[in-house]
Amino acid sequence: MIRYAATQQEAEALVEEAVADWPPLPGLTMRANAVRLLASMYHVHGSTRFPRGWVRPAMQAFIAAGVDCPNARCWRSYRSDVQDNPGSFLSTKGTPTHLLRQMELDLLAE
């Protein structure tokens, strides 16, 4: 496994800050918790082009919180789905709808 120290630290800090804002919650679906974290990461980072190595800290945050954790392929798929159409998650229980709406507006502006 190749790790890039600087970007790995950025990724860990990003996930840590995003989890502090929108922590994964027991009782929500895996999808809802993943979208919560991805939207929060977008809010912190300003983009869905997260630093290299973001998946591992995201998985560790879910495991530490004791909630169902998507595998790496699912994380990347969720990110792609949120990036392409954040509005499709507006009806998902527990998601930060205001952040998803902001993502939609940002997407329209591009």
Tab-separated table of C-alpha atoms in Angstrom:
chain	number	residue	atom	x	y	z
A	1	MET	CA	0.000	0.000	0.000
A	2	ILE	CA	1.316	3.402	-0.977
A	3	ARG	CA	0.472	6.279	1.354
A	4	TYR	CA	1.130	9.914	0.709
A	5	ALA	CA	1.744	11.573	4.064
A	6	ALA	CA	0.701	15.137	3.270
A	7	THR	CA	-2.524	14.286	1.459
A	8	GLN	CA	-3.311	11.556	3.969
A	9	GLN	CA	-3.131	14.101	6.782
A	10	GLU	CA	-5.377	16.459	4.795
A	11	ALA	CA	-7.883	13.665	4.239
A	12	GLU	CA	-7.893	12.680	7.903
A	13	ALA	CA	-8.369	16.304	8.998
A	14	LEU	CA	-11.184	16.770	6.469
A	15	VAL	CA	-13.053	13.677	7.632
A	16	GLU	CA	-12.520	14.591	11.290
A	17	GLU	CA	-13.975	18.073	10.797
A	18	ALA	CA	-16.874	16.768	8.695
A	19	VAL	CA	-17.725	14.088	11.264
A	20	ALA	CA	-17.717	16.709	14.010
A	21	ASP	CA	-20.334	18.694	12.050
A	22	TRP	CA	-22.506	15.767	10.876
A	23	PRO	CA	-21.636	12.572	12.761
A	24	PRO	CA	-22.904	9.191	11.579
A	25	LEU	CA	-25.927	8.186	13.635
A	26	PRO	CA	-27.199	4.774	14.670
A	27	GLY	CA	-30.699	4.221	13.363
A	28	LEU	CA	-30.013	5.815	9.991
A	29	THR	CA	-29.325	3.758	6.900
A	30	MET	CA	-25.789	3.268	5.676
A	31	ARG	CA	-26.681	5.388	2.653
A	32	ALA	CA	-28.014	8.244	4.792
A	33	ASN	CA	-24.923	8.276	7.000
A	34	ALA	CA	-22.636	8.188	3.971
A	35	VAL	CA	-24.479	11.084	2.327
A	36	ARG	CA	-24.358	13.030	5.608
A	37	LEU	CA	-20.590	12.668	5.714
A	38	LEU	CA	-20.061	13.383	2.007
A	39	ALA	CA	-22.210	16.526	2.119
A	40	SER	CA	-20.393	17.684	5.234
A	41	MET	CA	-17.025	17.012	3.585
A	42	TYR	CA	-18.178	19.044	0.580
A	43	HIS	CA	-19.196	21.878	2.890
A	44	VAL	CA	-15.781	21.861	4.597
A	45	HIS	CA	-13.675	21.273	1.475
A	46	GLY	CA	-15.702	23.184	-1.125
A	47	SER	CA	-15.495	20.359	-3.628
A	48	THR	CA	-16.067	16.632	-3.975
A	49	ARG	CA	-12.493	16.240	-5.188
A	50	PHE	CA	-11.339	15.159	-1.762
A	51	PRO	CA	-7.667	14.644	-0.908
A	52	ARG	CA	-6.171	11.282	-1.780
A	53	GLY	CA	-6.811	8.741	0.956
A	54	TRP	CA	-10.174	10.038	2.182
A	55	VAL	CA	-11.933	6.658	2.094
A	56	ARG	CA	-9.926	5.021	4.885
A	57	PRO	CA	-10.603	7.744	7.499
A	58	ALA	CA	-14.274	7.796	6.472
A	59	MET	CA	-14.494	4.052	7.052
A	60	GLN	CA	-12.670	4.365	10.368
A	61	ALA	CA	-15.093	7.097	11.496
A	62	PHE	CA	-18.069	4.843	10.765
A	63	ILE	CA	-16.490	1.881	12.520
A	64	ALA	CA	-15.665	4.055	15.554
A	65	ALA	CA	-19.271	5.299	15.645
A	66	GLY	CA	-20.552	1.729	15.510
A	67	VAL	CA	-22.656	2.200	12.377
A	68	ASP	CA	-22.789	0.152	9.186
A	69	CYS	CA	-19.823	1.048	7.021
A	70	PRO	CA	-19.787	0.976	3.220
A	71	ASN	CA	-16.826	-0.707	1.550
A	72	ALA	CA	-14.365	1.396	-0.447
A	73	ARG	CA	-16.150	0.794	-3.757
A	74	CYS	CA	-19.461	1.919	-2.224
A	75	TRP	CA	-17.860	5.066	-0.789
A	76	ARG	CA	-16.600	6.049	-4.218
A	77	SER	CA	-19.955	5.231	-5.796
A	78	TYR	CA	-21.817	7.341	-3.221
A	79	ARG	CA	-19.420	10.222	-3.814
A	80	SER	CA	-19.991	9.980	-7.553
A	81	ASP	CA	-23.778	9.885	-7.083
A	82	VAL	CA	-23.758	12.856	-4.703
A	83	GLN	CA	-21.423	14.739	-7.019
A	84	ASP	CA	-23.567	14.124	-10.105
A	85	ASN	CA	-27.025	14.610	-8.556
A	86	PRO	CA	-27.148	15.786	-4.943
A	87	GLY	CA	-30.887	16.441	-5.245
A	88	SER	CA	-31.602	12.741	-5.522
A	89	PHE	CA	-30.739	12.426	-1.817
A	90	LEU	CA	-33.021	15.201	-0.553
A	91	SER	CA	-35.681	12.733	0.540
A	92	THR	CA	-33.209	10.456	2.333
A	93	LYS	CA	-33.988	10.597	6.053
A	94	GLY	CA	-31.308	12.294	8.153
A	95	THR	CA	-29.406	13.995	5.349
A	96	PRO	CA	-28.444	17.673	5.561
A	97	THR	CA	-30.868	18.962	2.942
A	98	HIS	CA	-29.564	22.524	3.091
A	99	LEU	CA	-26.064	21.303	2.193
A	100	LEU	CA	-27.412	19.139	-0.625
A	101	ARG	CA	-29.392	22.085	-1.990
A	102	GLN	CA	-26.267	24.234	-1.864
A	103	MET	CA	-24.393	21.518	-3.754
A	104	GLU	CA	-27.134	21.586	-6.404
A	105	LEU	CA	-26.849	25.363	-6.753
A	106	ASP	CA	-23.069	25.099	-7.027
A	107	LEU	CA	-23.456	22.377	-9.641
A	108	LEU	CA	-25.803	24.560	-11.697
A	109	ALA	CA	-23.337	27.439	-11.556
A	110	GLU	CA	-20.578	25.376	-13.170
